[in-house]
Amino acid sequence: MLGRVNHIAIAVPILDEAAAIYRDTLGAKVSEPQTLAEHGVTVIFVELPNTKIELLEPLDEASPIAAFLERNPSGGIHHICYETPDIASAAEKLRASGARILGDGKPKIGAHGKPVLFLHPKDFNGTLIELEEV
Ligand code: CO
């Protein structure tokens, strides 16, 4: 079911400052900001040779990232995204094994224009997992 790590997401309080740290202090290539209204976030991707880092800033107080930043004011690792070849069959297997899929359980279109799902962290050792069909 699991393929490559597509990205690791870090929730950040101030997106511009986080992007500057990766670009200027760490010398990485960073993308332009992209607003994803459906997910309640603005994202910047840090492009690395073997994967990406997704910097997430909440769009507003209703964003799921806003609640995370209340508990972790300086930011923190939010989720890991793994690639999967067939998200519908992955979702079916996960449901059959009792794992909880967040939201309505149906894939949504993620930051790369591909279907994604999020899995309940309590079922995966406290890690929020995103699956992206690639
Ligand atoms: Co993600």
Tab-separated table of C-alpha atoms and ligand atoms in Angstrom:
chain	number	residue	atom	x	y	z
A	1	MET	CA	0.000	0.000	0.000
A	2	LEU	CA	2.753	2.456	0.928
A	3	GLY	CA	5.198	3.867	-1.570
A	4	ARG	CA	7.626	6.773	-1.234
A	5	VAL	CA	7.390	9.504	1.357
A	6	ASN	CA	5.811	12.270	-0.726
A	7	HIS	CA	6.262	15.001	1.893
A	8	ILE	CA	6.557	15.762	5.573
A	9	ALA	CA	4.312	18.617	6.708
A	10	ILE	CA	5.264	21.145	9.363
A	11	ALA	CA	2.702	23.518	10.856
A	12	VAL	CA	4.156	27.018	11.186
A	13	PRO	CA	2.795	30.190	12.791
A	14	ILE	CA	4.207	32.588	10.126
A	15	LEU	CA	4.654	31.118	6.659
A	16	ASP	CA	6.980	33.821	5.274
A	17	GLU	CA	9.346	33.463	8.211
A	18	ALA	CA	9.377	29.672	7.944
A	19	ALA	CA	10.063	29.861	4.191
A	20	ALA	CA	12.921	32.314	4.840
A	21	ILE	CA	14.513	29.891	7.323
A	22	TYR	CA	14.474	27.083	4.756
A	23	ARG	CA	15.583	29.345	1.876
A	24	ASP	CA	18.147	31.581	3.578
A	25	THR	CA	19.387	29.678	6.639
A	26	LEU	CA	19.162	26.136	5.276
A	27	GLY	CA	19.745	26.948	1.596
A	28	ALA	CA	16.790	25.015	0.196
A	29	LYS	CA	14.593	25.757	-2.805
A	30	VAL	CA	11.113	26.939	-1.730
A	31	SER	CA	7.952	27.334	-3.818
A	32	GLU	CA	5.546	30.251	-4.000
A	33	PRO	CA	2.726	30.160	-1.415
A	34	GLN	CA	-0.441	28.344	-2.487
A	35	THR	CA	-3.831	28.747	-0.756
A	36	LEU	CA	-5.916	25.593	-0.340
A	37	ALA	CA	-9.310	26.814	0.882
A	38	GLU	CA	-10.770	23.311	1.125
A	39	HIS	CA	-8.004	22.307	3.559
A	40	GLY	CA	-7.953	25.641	5.436
A	41	VAL	CA	-4.262	26.278	4.809
A	42	THR	CA	-1.685	28.180	2.821
A	43	VAL	CA	1.281	25.969	1.867
A	44	ILE	CA	4.839	26.464	0.687
A	45	PHE	CA	6.810	23.461	-0.508
A	46	VAL	CA	10.492	23.066	0.260
A	47	GLU	CA	11.953	20.943	-2.522
A	48	LEU	CA	14.625	18.459	-1.461
A	49	PRO	CA	16.436	15.873	-3.587
A	50	ASN	CA	14.506	12.924	-2.103
A	51	THR	CA	11.239	14.440	-0.867
A	52	LYS	CA	9.442	17.685	-0.026
A	53	ILE	CA	8.688	19.543	3.170
A	54	GLU	CA	5.243	21.154	3.253
A	55	LEU	CA	5.065	24.289	5.414
A	56	LEU	CA	1.454	24.834	6.545
A	57	GLU	CA	-0.035	28.065	7.825
A	58	PRO	CA	-3.705	28.199	8.914
A	59	LEU	CA	-6.014	30.303	6.734
A	60	ASP	CA	-8.164	31.277	9.732
A	61	GLU	CA	-9.216	30.178	13.210
A	62	ALA	CA	-11.430	27.403	11.800
A	63	SER	CA	-8.420	25.718	10.175
A	64	PRO	CA	-7.373	22.371	11.687
A	65	ILE	CA	-3.837	23.821	11.739
A	66	ALA	CA	-4.960	26.657	14.055
A	67	ALA	CA	-5.854	24.160	16.810
A	68	PHE	CA	-2.508	22.388	16.327
A	69	LEU	CA	-0.621	25.688	16.708
A	70	GLU	CA	-2.513	26.474	19.904
A	71	ARG	CA	-0.947	23.337	21.401
A	72	ASN	CA	2.413	23.907	19.658
A	73	PRO	CA	2.844	27.690	19.347
A	74	SER	CA	6.262	27.595	17.667
A	75	GLY	CA	5.062	24.984	15.141
A	76	GLY	CA	5.793	21.295	14.780
A	77	ILE	CA	5.650	18.224	12.585
A	78	HIS	CA	2.017	17.819	11.575
A	79	HIS	CA	1.799	14.840	9.201
A	80	ILE	CA	3.693	12.462	6.930
A	81	CYS	CA	2.402	11.856	3.421
A	82	TYR	CA	3.015	8.495	1.776
A	83	GLU	CA	2.318	7.738	-1.846
A	84	THR	CA	-0.067	4.949	-2.724
A	85	PRO	CA	-0.848	3.627	-6.214
A	86	ASP	CA	-4.627	3.148	-5.719
A	87	ILE	CA	-6.251	5.261	-3.020
A	88	ALA	CA	-9.710	3.672	-3.354
A	89	SER	CA	-8.402	0.176	-2.706
A	90	ALA	CA	-6.151	1.497	0.107
A	91	ALA	CA	-9.204	3.122	1.753
A	92	GLU	CA	-11.175	-0.109	1.467
A	93	LYS	CA	-8.396	-2.192	3.052
A	94	LEU	CA	-7.921	0.358	5.833
A	95	ARG	CA	-11.634	0.458	6.641
A	96	ALA	CA	-11.752	-3.355	6.665
A	97	SER	CA	-8.878	-3.406	9.176
A	98	GLY	CA	-10.710	-0.932	11.442
A	99	ALA	CA	-8.527	2.126	10.775
A	100	ARG	CA	-10.361	5.437	10.840
A	101	ILE	CA	-10.275	7.770	7.832
A	102	LEU	CA	-10.817	11.414	8.770
A	103	GLY	CA	-13.652	13.552	7.418
A	104	ASP	CA	-16.284	11.877	5.286
A	105	GLY	CA	-13.891	9.060	4.389
A	106	LYS	CA	-13.750	10.074	0.730
A	107	PRO	CA	-10.564	11.253	-0.986
A	108	LYS	CA	-10.235	15.026	-1.489
A	109	ILE	CA	-8.007	16.790	-3.971
A	110	GLY	CA	-4.740	17.730	-2.222
A	111	ALA	CA	-2.025	20.286	-2.787
A	112	HIS	CA	-0.694	18.511	-5.903
A	113	GLY	CA	-4.067	18.109	-7.616
A	114	LYS	CA	-4.185	14.408	-6.685
A	115	PRO	CA	-6.624	12.550	-4.381
A	116	VAL	CA	-5.605	12.399	-0.713
A	117	LEU	CA	-6.919	10.860	2.523
A	118	PHE	CA	-5.966	11.440	6.152
A	119	LEU	CA	-5.866	8.621	8.718
A	120	HIS	CA	-6.625	8.996	12.412
A	121	PRO	CA	-3.400	9.526	14.428
A	122	LYS	CA	-4.680	7.367	17.303
A	123	ASP	CA	-4.660	4.362	14.970
A	124	PHE	CA	-1.047	5.027	13.846
A	125	ASN	CA	1.125	5.628	16.909
A	126	GLY	CA	0.193	9.271	17.238
A	127	THR	CA	1.126	10.139	13.642
A	128	LEU	CA	-1.303	11.836	11.297
A	129	ILE	CA	-0.842	10.009	7.992
A	130	GLU	CA	-1.801	11.426	4.611
A	131	LEU	CA	-2.068	9.066	1.657
A	132	GLU	CA	-1.714	10.536	-1.813
A	133	GLU	CA	-2.485	8.635	-4.984
A	134	VAL	CA	0.547	8.826	-7.257
B	1	CO	CO	0.245	17.085	3.171
